[in-house]
mmCIF file of C-alpha atoms and ligand atoms in Angstrom:
data_model
loop_
_atom_site.group_PDB
_atom_site.id
_atom_site.type_symbol
_atom_site.label_atom_id
_atom_site.label_comp_id
_atom_site.label_asym_id
_atom_site.label_seq_id
_atom_site.Cartn_x
_atom_site.Cartn_y
_atom_site.Cartn_z
ATOM 1 C CA UNK A 14 33.457 18.247 -0.928
ATOM 2 C CA UNK A 15 29.665 17.208 0.397
ATOM 3 C CA UNK A 16 29.874 13.567 -0.619
ATOM 4 C CA UNK A 17 26.697 11.444 -2.015
ATOM 5 C CA UNK A 18 25.011 8.518 -0.746
ATOM 6 C CA UNK A 19 25.886 6.503 -3.171
ATOM 7 C CA UNK A 20 22.921 4.298 -2.857
ATOM 8 C CA UNK A 21 21.022 6.631 -4.706
ATOM 9 C CA UNK A 22 22.660 5.471 -7.454
ATOM 10 C CA UNK A 23 22.232 2.493 -7.674
ATOM 11 C CA UNK A 24 18.828 3.593 -8.454
ATOM 12 C CA UNK A 25 17.447 2.596 -11.657
ATOM 13 C CA UNK A 26 15.418 5.590 -13.484
ATOM 14 C CA UNK A 27 12.422 7.597 -11.519
ATOM 15 C CA UNK A 28 10.375 6.433 -8.667
ATOM 16 C CA UNK A 29 7.197 4.832 -11.102
ATOM 17 C CA UNK A 30 4.527 6.403 -10.380
ATOM 18 C CA UNK A 31 6.756 9.826 -11.397
ATOM 19 C CA UNK A 32 7.548 8.339 -14.574
ATOM 20 C CA UNK A 33 4.766 8.025 -15.367
ATOM 21 C CA UNK A 34 3.852 11.370 -14.562
ATOM 22 C CA UNK A 35 5.950 12.600 -17.027
ATOM 23 C CA UNK A 36 5.356 9.743 -19.813
ATOM 24 C CA UNK A 37 1.990 11.432 -19.217
ATOM 25 C CA UNK A 38 2.708 15.350 -19.727
ATOM 26 C CA UNK A 39 4.329 14.925 -22.445
ATOM 27 C CA UNK A 40 1.395 13.076 -24.009
ATOM 28 C CA UNK A 41 -0.796 15.887 -22.879
ATOM 29 C CA UNK A 42 1.493 18.409 -24.948
ATOM 30 C CA UNK A 43 1.665 16.666 -27.943
ATOM 31 C CA UNK A 44 -2.541 15.861 -27.530
ATOM 32 C CA UNK A 45 -4.066 18.610 -26.590
ATOM 33 C CA UNK A 46 -6.913 17.650 -26.614
ATOM 34 C CA UNK A 47 -6.759 14.256 -26.216
ATOM 35 C CA UNK A 48 -9.208 12.880 -22.875
ATOM 36 C CA UNK A 49 -7.789 10.794 -20.949
ATOM 37 C CA UNK A 50 -8.657 8.683 -18.376
ATOM 38 C CA UNK A 51 -6.522 8.077 -15.575
ATOM 39 C CA UNK A 52 -6.830 4.487 -13.860
ATOM 40 C CA UNK A 53 -2.847 3.935 -13.286
ATOM 41 C CA UNK A 54 -1.492 5.520 -9.920
ATOM 42 C CA UNK A 55 -4.338 4.182 -6.665
ATOM 43 C CA UNK A 56 -5.567 7.619 -6.748
ATOM 44 C CA UNK A 57 -9.290 8.340 -5.376
ATOM 45 C CA UNK A 58 -11.489 10.529 -7.109
ATOM 46 C CA UNK A 59 -14.557 10.155 -4.870
ATOM 47 C CA UNK A 60 -14.843 13.919 -2.131
ATOM 48 C CA UNK A 61 -13.846 13.085 1.571
ATOM 49 C CA UNK A 62 -17.692 11.477 3.007
ATOM 50 C CA UNK A 63 -19.334 14.642 4.373
ATOM 51 C CA UNK A 64 -18.702 13.392 8.352
ATOM 52 C CA UNK A 65 -15.207 13.973 7.486
ATOM 53 C CA UNK A 66 -15.667 17.688 6.622
ATOM 54 C CA UNK A 67 -17.881 18.292 9.015
ATOM 55 C CA UNK A 68 -15.555 17.449 11.751
ATOM 56 C CA UNK A 69 -12.650 18.860 9.739
ATOM 57 C CA UNK A 70 -14.636 21.994 9.647
ATOM 58 C CA UNK A 71 -15.186 22.161 13.207
ATOM 59 C CA UNK A 72 -12.007 21.587 14.536
ATOM 60 C CA UNK A 73 -10.472 24.408 12.530
ATOM 61 C CA UNK A 74 -12.918 26.619 14.301
ATOM 62 C CA UNK A 75 -11.443 25.393 16.576
ATOM 63 C CA UNK A 76 -7.881 26.147 15.881
ATOM 64 C CA UNK A 77 -8.866 29.724 15.511
ATOM 65 C CA UNK A 78 -10.024 30.498 18.909
ATOM 66 C CA UNK A 79 -7.477 30.738 22.020
ATOM 67 C CA UNK A 80 -9.469 28.271 24.148
ATOM 68 C CA UNK A 81 -9.028 25.867 21.930
ATOM 69 C CA UNK A 82 -6.295 26.349 20.039
ATOM 70 C CA UNK A 83 -3.820 23.170 19.928
ATOM 71 C CA UNK A 84 -0.625 23.097 18.761
ATOM 72 C CA UNK A 85 2.296 20.495 18.769
ATOM 73 C CA UNK A 86 0.440 16.844 19.425
ATOM 74 C CA UNK A 87 2.037 14.089 20.741
ATOM 75 C CA UNK A 88 3.581 12.700 18.093
ATOM 76 C CA UNK A 89 1.652 9.129 18.309
ATOM 77 C CA UNK A 90 -0.983 10.357 17.356
ATOM 78 C CA UNK A 91 -3.679 11.740 19.798
ATOM 79 C CA UNK A 92 -5.537 9.212 22.232
ATOM 80 C CA UNK A 93 -9.142 10.225 20.682
ATOM 81 C CA UNK A 94 -8.261 8.522 17.209
ATOM 82 C CA UNK A 95 -5.639 5.591 19.076
ATOM 83 C CA UNK A 96 -8.879 4.385 20.750
ATOM 84 C CA UNK A 97 -11.344 4.783 18.089
ATOM 85 C CA UNK A 98 -8.870 2.762 15.803
ATOM 86 C CA UNK A 99 -8.771 -0.066 18.422
ATOM 87 C CA UNK A 100 -11.909 -0.275 19.365
ATOM 88 C CA UNK A 101 -13.178 -0.254 15.512
ATOM 89 C CA UNK A 102 -10.897 -1.243 13.120
ATOM 90 C CA UNK A 103 -9.476 -3.989 15.657
ATOM 91 C CA UNK A 104 -11.465 -5.580 19.080
ATOM 92 C CA UNK A 105 -14.504 -6.674 16.716
ATOM 93 C CA UNK A 106 -12.471 -8.926 15.169
ATOM 94 C CA UNK A 107 -10.700 -10.740 18.052
ATOM 95 C CA UNK A 108 -7.034 -8.214 18.638
ATOM 96 C CA UNK A 109 -6.523 -6.526 21.383
ATOM 97 C CA UNK A 110 -4.094 -3.823 21.189
ATOM 98 C CA UNK A 111 -3.220 -1.223 23.565
ATOM 99 C CA UNK A 112 -2.693 2.508 23.263
ATOM 100 C CA UNK A 113 0.711 2.301 22.453
ATOM 101 C CA UNK A 114 1.057 -0.410 20.287
ATOM 102 C CA UNK A 115 -0.626 2.224 17.767
ATOM 103 C CA UNK A 116 0.651 5.105 15.738
ATOM 104 C CA UNK A 117 0.089 7.340 14.149
ATOM 105 C CA UNK A 118 1.161 8.717 11.235
ATOM 106 C CA UNK A 119 0.514 10.916 7.985
ATOM 107 C CA UNK A 120 1.522 7.804 5.385
ATOM 108 C CA UNK A 121 1.396 3.760 5.110
ATOM 109 C CA UNK A 122 4.110 4.962 1.821
ATOM 110 C CA UNK A 123 6.049 6.998 4.512
ATOM 111 C CA UNK A 124 5.791 4.180 7.128
ATOM 112 C CA UNK A 125 6.447 1.522 5.110
ATOM 113 C CA UNK A 126 9.350 3.168 3.699
ATOM 114 C CA UNK A 127 10.913 4.436 6.268
ATOM 115 C CA UNK A 128 10.317 1.573 9.064
ATOM 116 C CA UNK A 129 13.518 -0.729 7.707
ATOM 117 C CA UNK A 130 15.454 2.169 9.381
ATOM 118 C CA UNK A 131 15.269 0.157 12.655
ATOM 119 C CA UNK A 132 16.922 -2.629 11.168
ATOM 120 C CA UNK A 133 20.040 -3.620 10.551
ATOM 121 C CA UNK A 134 21.778 -2.853 7.129
ATOM 122 C CA UNK A 135 23.182 -6.524 7.239
ATOM 123 C CA UNK A 136 19.595 -8.354 7.680
ATOM 124 C CA UNK A 137 18.359 -10.186 4.084
ATOM 125 C CA UNK A 138 14.717 -8.934 3.430
ATOM 126 C CA UNK A 139 11.690 -10.977 0.825
ATOM 127 C CA UNK A 140 9.919 -8.938 -1.144
ATOM 128 C CA UNK A 141 6.914 -10.502 -3.375
ATOM 129 C CA UNK A 142 7.412 -10.243 -6.928
ATOM 130 C CA UNK A 143 5.878 -8.237 -8.265
ATOM 131 C CA UNK A 144 5.586 -5.697 -5.514
ATOM 132 C CA UNK A 145 4.985 -1.993 -4.511
ATOM 133 C CA UNK A 146 8.038 -0.292 -5.422
ATOM 134 C CA UNK A 147 8.248 1.301 -2.181
ATOM 135 C CA UNK A 148 10.251 -1.389 0.286
ATOM 136 C CA UNK A 149 12.624 -2.390 -2.194
ATOM 137 C CA UNK A 150 13.082 1.000 -3.582
ATOM 138 C CA UNK A 151 13.406 2.710 0.500
ATOM 139 C CA UNK A 152 16.430 -0.693 1.293
ATOM 140 C CA UNK A 153 18.542 0.120 -1.488
ATOM 141 C CA UNK A 154 18.796 3.926 -0.858
ATOM 142 C CA UNK A 155 19.718 2.827 2.839
ATOM 143 C CA UNK A 156 22.628 0.296 0.864
ATOM 144 C CA UNK A 157 20.795 -2.962 2.009
ATOM 145 C CA UNK A 158 20.575 -4.181 -1.130
ATOM 146 C CA UNK A 159 23.690 -4.788 -4.331
ATOM 147 C CA UNK A 160 23.566 -3.381 -7.062
ATOM 148 C CA UNK A 161 20.626 -3.492 -9.398
ATOM 149 C CA UNK A 162 21.771 -6.481 -11.499
ATOM 150 C CA UNK A 163 21.516 -7.643 -15.416
ATOM 151 C CA UNK A 164 18.151 -9.742 -14.618
ATOM 152 C CA UNK A 165 16.627 -6.103 -13.641
ATOM 153 C CA UNK A 166 16.734 -7.287 -9.852
ATOM 154 C CA UNK A 167 19.024 -5.455 -6.830
ATOM 155 C CA UNK A 168 21.152 -8.317 -5.954
ATOM 156 C CA UNK A 169 20.725 -9.088 -2.118
ATOM 157 C CA UNK A 170 17.017 -9.020 -2.085
ATOM 158 C CA UNK A 171 15.256 -12.358 -1.459
ATOM 159 C CA UNK A 172 12.325 -12.056 -4.295
ATOM 160 C CA UNK A 173 9.014 -14.191 -4.059
ATOM 161 C CA UNK A 174 7.441 -14.986 -7.685
ATOM 162 C CA UNK A 175 3.567 -14.284 -7.614
ATOM 163 C CA UNK A 176 2.775 -15.759 -10.954
ATOM 164 C CA UNK A 177 0.280 -17.748 -12.558
ATOM 165 C CA UNK A 178 1.517 -20.688 -11.991
ATOM 166 C CA UNK A 179 0.713 -20.343 -8.548
ATOM 167 C CA UNK A 180 -1.903 -18.182 -8.414
ATOM 168 C CA UNK A 181 -0.270 -15.260 -7.705
ATOM 169 C CA UNK A 182 1.094 -16.223 -4.258
ATOM 170 C CA UNK A 183 4.803 -16.191 -2.866
ATOM 171 C CA UNK A 184 5.961 -19.827 -1.433
ATOM 172 C CA UNK A 185 8.394 -19.502 1.520
ATOM 173 C CA UNK A 186 11.741 -18.824 0.785
ATOM 174 C CA UNK A 187 14.178 -21.398 0.842
ATOM 175 C CA UNK A 188 17.187 -19.929 2.324
ATOM 176 C CA UNK A 189 16.514 -17.819 5.842
ATOM 177 C CA UNK A 190 15.596 -14.384 5.094
ATOM 178 C CA UNK A 191 14.870 -11.742 8.419
ATOM 179 C CA UNK A 192 12.565 -8.857 7.329
ATOM 180 C CA UNK A 193 9.622 -10.047 4.962
ATOM 181 C CA UNK A 194 7.377 -7.529 3.250
ATOM 182 C CA UNK A 195 3.834 -8.524 2.565
ATOM 183 C CA UNK A 196 1.093 -6.695 1.461
ATOM 184 C CA UNK A 197 -2.683 -7.772 1.346
ATOM 185 C CA UNK A 198 -4.881 -7.336 -0.389
ATOM 186 C CA UNK A 199 -2.065 -6.993 -2.729
ATOM 187 C CA UNK A 200 -1.072 -4.268 -4.358
ATOM 188 C CA UNK A 201 -0.643 -4.827 -7.691
ATOM 189 C CA UNK A 202 -2.351 -8.166 -8.183
ATOM 190 C CA UNK A 203 -5.421 -7.400 -5.698
ATOM 191 C CA UNK A 204 -5.157 -10.699 -4.679
ATOM 192 C CA UNK A 205 -5.599 -12.068 -0.865
ATOM 193 C CA UNK A 206 -4.276 -14.384 1.708
ATOM 194 C CA UNK A 207 -6.457 -16.774 3.750
ATOM 195 C CA UNK A 208 -6.404 -17.547 7.272
ATOM 196 C CA UNK A 209 -3.947 -20.917 6.363
ATOM 197 C CA UNK A 210 -1.774 -19.162 4.006
ATOM 198 C CA UNK A 211 -0.959 -16.536 6.094
ATOM 199 C CA UNK A 212 -0.394 -17.978 9.042
ATOM 200 C CA UNK A 213 2.869 -20.167 7.355
ATOM 201 C CA UNK A 214 4.287 -16.921 7.330
ATOM 202 C CA UNK A 215 3.684 -16.550 10.849
ATOM 203 C CA UNK A 216 5.154 -19.611 11.201
ATOM 204 C CA UNK A 217 7.666 -19.575 9.877
ATOM 205 C CA UNK A 218 9.119 -15.514 11.075
ATOM 206 C CA UNK A 219 8.198 -17.059 14.181
ATOM 207 C CA UNK A 220 11.257 -20.115 13.563
ATOM 208 C CA UNK A 221 13.314 -17.714 11.886
ATOM 209 C CA UNK A 222 13.423 -14.623 14.711
ATOM 210 C CA UNK A 223 12.323 -12.768 11.608
ATOM 211 C CA UNK A 224 9.647 -9.991 10.881
ATOM 212 C CA UNK A 225 6.761 -9.038 8.763
ATOM 213 C CA UNK A 226 6.235 -5.832 7.423
ATOM 214 C CA UNK A 227 2.732 -6.291 6.230
ATOM 215 C CA UNK A 228 0.855 -3.560 4.376
ATOM 216 C CA UNK A 229 -2.984 -3.907 5.141
ATOM 217 C CA UNK A 230 -3.141 -0.636 3.274
ATOM 218 C CA UNK A 231 -6.464 -2.531 1.531
ATOM 219 C CA UNK A 232 -7.817 -4.103 3.583
ATOM 220 C CA UNK A 233 -11.364 -2.165 3.816
ATOM 221 C CA UNK A 234 -11.778 -3.537 0.196
ATOM 222 C CA UNK A 235 -11.841 -7.438 1.365
ATOM 223 C CA UNK A 236 -15.372 -8.555 0.511
ATOM 224 C CA UNK A 237 -15.546 -11.903 1.279
ATOM 225 C CA UNK A 238 -15.952 -13.795 4.585
ATOM 226 C CA UNK A 239 -12.964 -14.997 5.883
ATOM 227 C CA UNK A 240 -10.514 -13.374 3.906
ATOM 228 C CA UNK A 241 -8.291 -12.135 7.037
ATOM 229 C CA UNK A 242 -8.468 -7.828 7.353
ATOM 230 C CA UNK A 243 -5.268 -8.064 9.938
ATOM 231 C CA UNK A 244 -2.167 -10.167 10.104
ATOM 232 C CA UNK A 245 -2.723 -10.102 13.600
ATOM 233 C CA UNK A 246 -6.348 -12.672 13.249
ATOM 234 C CA UNK A 247 -3.203 -15.107 12.600
ATOM 235 C CA UNK A 248 -2.434 -16.925 16.188
ATOM 236 C CA UNK A 249 0.974 -15.979 16.981
ATOM 237 C CA UNK A 250 1.171 -13.215 14.559
ATOM 238 C CA UNK A 251 2.115 -10.551 17.566
ATOM 239 C CA UNK A 252 4.986 -11.748 18.443
ATOM 240 C CA UNK A 253 6.444 -11.535 14.987
ATOM 241 C CA UNK A 254 4.309 -8.752 12.518
ATOM 242 C CA UNK A 255 3.882 -5.169 12.239
ATOM 243 C CA UNK A 256 1.245 -3.817 10.588
ATOM 244 C CA UNK A 257 0.757 -0.526 8.979
ATOM 245 C CA UNK A 258 -2.677 1.302 7.301
ATOM 246 C CA UNK A 259 -4.054 3.486 5.918
ATOM 247 C CA UNK A 260 -7.872 6.259 5.997
ATOM 248 C CA UNK A 261 -5.817 6.543 1.942
ATOM 249 C CA UNK A 262 -7.958 4.534 -0.279
ATOM 250 C CA UNK A 263 -9.759 3.810 2.892
ATOM 251 C CA UNK A 264 -11.489 7.011 3.624
ATOM 252 C CA UNK A 265 -9.856 9.696 0.624
ATOM 253 C CA UNK A 266 -7.069 10.363 2.611
ATOM 254 C CA UNK A 267 -4.649 10.417 0.048
ATOM 255 C CA UNK A 268 -4.630 14.485 -0.253
ATOM 256 C CA UNK A 269 -5.461 14.621 3.545
ATOM 257 C CA UNK A 270 -2.730 12.308 4.611
ATOM 258 C CA UNK A 271 -3.142 10.023 7.716
ATOM 259 C CA UNK A 272 -2.821 6.691 8.197
ATOM 260 C CA UNK A 273 -1.167 4.360 11.172
ATOM 261 C CA UNK A 274 0.982 1.607 12.331
ATOM 262 C CA UNK A 275 0.338 -0.754 14.794
ATOM 263 C CA UNK A 276 3.437 -2.566 16.505
ATOM 264 C CA UNK A 277 3.149 -5.694 19.418
ATOM 265 C CA UNK A 278 5.677 -4.687 22.251
ATOM 266 C CA UNK A 279 6.241 -8.388 21.345
ATOM 267 C CA UNK A 280 7.927 -8.163 18.623
ATOM 268 C CA UNK A 281 11.514 -8.040 18.609
ATOM 269 C CA UNK A 282 15.211 -7.347 16.718
ATOM 270 C CA UNK A 283 18.738 -8.954 18.600
ATOM 271 C CA UNK A 284 21.759 -7.115 18.588
ATOM 272 C CA UNK A 285 25.111 -8.489 18.518
ATOM 273 C CA UNK A 286 25.523 -10.125 21.676
ATOM 274 C CA UNK A 287 22.088 -11.568 20.694
ATOM 275 C CA UNK A 288 19.680 -9.404 22.662
ATOM 276 C CA UNK A 289 16.317 -8.729 22.517
ATOM 277 C CA UNK A 290 15.080 -5.105 21.437
ATOM 278 C CA UNK A 291 11.243 -4.110 21.364
ATOM 279 C CA UNK A 292 10.577 -2.367 17.859
ATOM 280 C CA UNK A 293 7.958 -0.649 19.265
ATOM 281 C CA UNK A 294 10.481 1.178 21.413
ATOM 282 C CA UNK A 295 12.480 1.804 18.818
ATOM 283 C CA UNK A 296 9.949 3.200 16.344
ATOM 284 C CA UNK A 297 8.545 5.193 19.157
ATOM 285 C CA UNK A 298 11.954 6.630 20.134
ATOM 286 C CA UNK A 299 12.577 7.363 16.038
ATOM 287 C CA UNK A 300 9.160 8.963 15.682
ATOM 288 C CA UNK A 301 9.601 11.525 18.734
ATOM 289 C CA UNK A 302 12.606 12.182 17.111
ATOM 290 C CA UNK A 303 11.762 12.719 13.259
ATOM 291 C CA UNK A 304 8.088 13.211 13.792
ATOM 292 C CA UNK A 305 5.706 16.196 14.667
ATOM 293 C CA UNK A 306 2.513 14.200 14.407
ATOM 294 C CA UNK A 307 -0.433 14.715 12.137
ATOM 295 C CA UNK A 308 -1.955 17.965 12.404
ATOM 296 C CA UNK A 309 -5.114 18.491 14.500
ATOM 297 C CA UNK A 310 -7.951 19.269 12.126
ATOM 298 C CA UNK A 311 -6.740 15.907 10.312
ATOM 299 C CA UNK A 312 -6.826 13.316 12.662
ATOM 300 C CA UNK A 313 -10.464 14.704 14.201
ATOM 301 C CA UNK A 314 -11.404 14.529 10.706
ATOM 302 C CA UNK A 315 -10.175 10.420 11.061
ATOM 303 C CA UNK A 316 -11.949 10.303 13.866
ATOM 304 C CA UNK A 317 -15.003 10.387 12.147
ATOM 305 C CA UNK A 318 -14.867 7.668 9.421
ATOM 306 C CA UNK A 319 -16.072 5.743 12.584
ATOM 307 C CA UNK A 320 -19.320 7.243 13.649
ATOM 308 C CA UNK A 321 -22.657 5.549 12.403
ATOM 309 C CA UNK A 322 -22.916 8.793 9.054
ATOM 310 C CA UNK A 323 -18.844 8.563 8.970
ATOM 311 C CA UNK A 324 -19.336 4.188 8.371
ATOM 312 C CA UNK A 325 -22.236 4.675 6.196
ATOM 313 C CA UNK A 326 -20.445 7.221 4.190
ATOM 314 C CA UNK A 327 -17.413 5.609 3.975
ATOM 315 C CA UNK A 328 -18.767 1.976 2.635
ATOM 316 C CA UNK A 329 -21.275 3.977 -0.147
ATOM 317 C CA UNK A 330 -18.230 4.913 -1.771
ATOM 318 C CA UNK A 331 -16.116 1.209 -1.208
ATOM 319 C CA UNK A 332 -19.676 0.224 -3.052
ATOM 320 C CA UNK A 333 -18.863 2.435 -5.539
ATOM 321 C CA UNK A 334 -15.133 1.473 -6.418
ATOM 322 C CA UNK A 335 -15.413 -2.382 -5.914
ATOM 323 C CA UNK A 336 -18.245 -2.047 -8.731
ATOM 324 C CA UNK A 337 -16.143 -0.564 -10.897
ATOM 325 C CA UNK A 338 -14.219 -3.104 -9.936
ATOM 326 C CA UNK A 339 -16.544 -6.051 -10.823
ATOM 327 C CA UNK A 340 -17.060 -3.591 -14.297
ATOM 328 C CA UNK A 341 -13.459 -3.745 -15.067
ATOM 329 C CA UNK A 342 -12.895 -7.131 -14.579
ATOM 330 C CA UNK A 343 -15.530 -8.504 -16.179
ATOM 331 C CA UNK A 344 -14.828 -6.225 -18.864
ATOM 332 C CA UNK A 345 -11.627 -7.740 -19.538
ATOM 333 C CA UNK A 346 -12.684 -11.405 -19.238
ATOM 334 C CA UNK A 347 -15.719 -10.825 -21.365
ATOM 335 C CA UNK A 348 -13.347 -10.099 -24.323
ATOM 336 C CA UNK A 349 -10.666 -12.768 -23.836
ATOM 337 C CA UNK A 350 -8.215 -11.070 -21.389
ATOM 338 C CA UNK A 351 -6.823 -13.004 -18.265
ATOM 339 C CA UNK A 352 -7.776 -10.860 -15.245
ATOM 340 C CA UNK A 353 -6.849 -11.399 -11.436
ATOM 341 C CA UNK A 354 -8.179 -9.305 -8.222
ATOM 342 C CA UNK A 355 -10.689 -6.672 -8.369
ATOM 343 C CA UNK A 356 -12.420 -9.329 -6.247
ATOM 344 C CA UNK A 357 -11.204 -8.335 -2.643
ATOM 345 C CA UNK A 358 -9.255 -5.321 -4.084
ATOM 346 C CA UNK A 359 -9.380 -1.819 -6.049
ATOM 347 C CA UNK A 360 -6.927 -3.377 -8.378
ATOM 348 C CA UNK A 361 -7.450 -5.393 -11.220
ATOM 349 C CA UNK A 362 -4.178 -7.033 -12.586
ATOM 350 C CA UNK A 363 -4.510 -8.176 -16.369
ATOM 351 C CA UNK A 364 -2.456 -9.847 -18.637
ATOM 352 C CA UNK A 365 -1.264 -8.278 -21.864
ATOM 353 C CA UNK A 366 -2.819 -9.195 -25.104
ATOM 354 C CA UNK A 367 0.205 -11.858 -26.900
ATOM 355 C CA UNK A 368 2.819 -11.320 -24.555
ATOM 356 C CA UNK A 369 2.938 -7.333 -25.260
ATOM 357 C CA UNK A 370 6.284 -5.741 -22.922
ATOM 358 C CA UNK A 371 4.420 -4.541 -20.477
ATOM 359 C CA UNK A 372 5.507 -0.548 -21.479
ATOM 360 C CA UNK A 373 4.647 -1.089 -24.523
ATOM 361 C CA UNK A 374 0.972 -1.527 -23.545
ATOM 362 C CA UNK A 375 1.308 1.277 -21.951
ATOM 363 C CA UNK A 376 2.289 3.745 -24.734
ATOM 364 C CA UNK A 377 -0.510 1.754 -26.663
ATOM 365 C CA UNK A 378 -3.554 1.728 -24.817
ATOM 366 C CA UNK A 379 -2.211 6.204 -23.997
ATOM 367 C CA UNK A 380 -1.555 6.598 -27.617
ATOM 368 C CA UNK A 381 -5.428 4.609 -29.338
ATOM 369 C CA UNK A 382 -7.091 4.773 -26.320
ATOM 370 C CA UNK A 383 -6.131 7.738 -24.113
ATOM 371 C CA UNK A 384 -6.377 4.816 -20.916
ATOM 372 C CA UNK A 385 -3.830 5.536 -18.571
ATOM 373 C CA UNK A 386 -2.900 2.490 -16.352
ATOM 374 C CA UNK A 387 0.408 0.903 -14.788
ATOM 375 C CA UNK A 388 2.685 -1.345 -16.671
ATOM 376 C CA UNK A 389 3.226 -4.727 -14.681
ATOM 377 C CA UNK A 390 7.181 -4.766 -15.156
ATOM 378 C CA UNK A 391 7.545 -1.302 -12.526
ATOM 379 C CA UNK A 392 6.758 -3.760 -10.139
ATOM 380 C CA UNK A 393 9.209 -6.475 -11.153
ATOM 381 C CA UNK A 394 10.414 -8.736 -13.424
ATOM 382 C CA UNK A 395 7.352 -10.624 -12.550
ATOM 383 C CA UNK A 396 4.972 -8.204 -13.291
ATOM 384 C CA UNK A 397 6.456 -8.385 -17.006
ATOM 385 C CA UNK A 398 3.495 -9.344 -19.658
ATOM 386 C CA UNK A 399 1.346 -7.712 -17.328
ATOM 387 C CA UNK A 400 -0.612 -4.177 -16.779
ATOM 388 C CA UNK A 401 -2.547 -2.910 -13.455
ATOM 389 C CA UNK A 402 -5.023 -0.298 -13.635
ATOM 390 C CA UNK A 403 -7.878 0.741 -10.645
ATOM 391 C CA UNK A 404 -10.973 1.087 -9.944
ATOM 392 C CA UNK A 405 -10.557 4.788 -8.348
ATOM 393 C CA UNK A 406 -12.139 6.951 -11.455
ATOM 394 C CA UNK A 407 -15.773 7.731 -11.594
ATOM 395 C CA UNK A 408 -17.974 5.020 -13.600
ATOM 396 C CA UNK A 409 -19.110 6.425 -16.546
ATOM 397 C CA UNK A 410 -14.793 7.022 -16.849
ATOM 398 C CA UNK A 411 -14.503 3.220 -16.275
ATOM 399 C CA UNK A 412 -17.186 2.554 -17.908
ATOM 400 C CA UNK A 413 -15.659 4.663 -20.821
ATOM 401 C CA UNK A 414 -12.202 3.216 -20.400
ATOM 402 C CA UNK A 415 -13.068 -0.523 -20.639
ATOM 403 C CA UNK A 416 -15.299 0.433 -23.902
ATOM 404 C CA UNK A 417 -11.888 2.213 -25.535
ATOM 405 C CA UNK A 418 -9.684 -0.987 -24.137
ATOM 406 C CA UNK A 419 -12.599 -3.956 -25.917
ATOM 407 C CA UNK A 420 -12.939 -1.014 -29.080
ATOM 408 C CA UNK A 421 -9.916 -0.028 -29.374
ATOM 409 C CA UNK A 422 -7.352 -2.803 -29.001
ATOM 410 C CA UNK A 423 -8.732 -5.294 -31.212
HETATM 411 C C1 MLT B 9 -0.279 2.832 -6.583
HETATM 412 O O1 MLT B 9 -0.670 3.276 -7.654
HETATM 413 O O2 MLT B 9 0.274 1.616 -5.824
HETATM 414 C C2 MLT B 9 -0.205 3.269 -4.742
HETATM 415 O O3 MLT B 9 -1.612 4.651 -5.037
HETATM 416 C C3 MLT B 9 0.729 4.552 -4.270
HETATM 417 C C4 MLT B 9 0.611 4.564 -2.898
HETATM 418 O O4 MLT B 9 0.016 4.282 -2.393
HETATM 419 O O5 MLT B 9 1.712 5.277 -2.415
#
């Protein structure tokens, strides 16, 4: 008899975005003519930049000829991409990295979900609340939490509420934690941390020998000067932090799949005898065993995002989305909604009208305005009473959606 991993039984319902997709599919069946505008899952709508397409096509042509064909690549990514990443994303911000500290992968979602494997099952981990559900669910699956309790949270997780009272910024934990998930610019609130605020976390981690798992998937959307794009801009972070980055939202790779994770060699985890082990070495061991690298055409395409044309084309796309973000933010504010984010992130976090439950607001918006967003409660208990909209739709749909929200939901 095959037995189940009972940790899976602790998970209530489906993964957030699968549940939303299910509700949309049902709504479409019942209302085949409805013109639905999707601002739920953070999926991009603009095509890949021409420079990326050109590089990818060339790489595909190379794969068609015996003399330039490539089989398995290095599990941690081709050096031609790793070097461009360091040169463009880190060196200009004063962050020094060596090429064996960068691990190219097929997505930040997979990396943030898989990374917890390197940690002992008894580690206590902290997450912000609301939070990107992948950090929580992957740890539940691994058995690092207790059961799902009556508060709608998992026992053993340290939740760090981000509320209006604290400006949507988490306070340091009051009890010891070993792993800390931080995502900035934040998904779902769209808020950022300053250098000084991030420094407190680095200091905490250094004092407690904890590790910060820093998700920087939205760094490209930072507009304001002085907001850190990488945790490695913070002094001491090399000792205690791992950073996840992605080409998905930055360059339109959600369907193409390419990301990377930075693991400085100084970051350590400890065995029961107190002996230190390098996370970098452990991740290399994990990836070489379980992963065969990102395809050559995709890595060649990712390199093109760093060419002068690629950079200009990406900037144009990000400007486009951030103009959508402004339209959403200002459009909602104008009619009295309280909103957060949307300045340095493609997410707008709005308070539901009259404290409506967020799934009720989801249904109301879908049924009455045919607009899809993401209920805040799906990101954690502190997300109840909030709703997330993304800036990734077209200009026309974004304007239409705001008009519909403001007119139909009066
Ligand atoms: C989101 O909508 O939160 C993101 O699309 C999720 C993801 O990147 O996996």
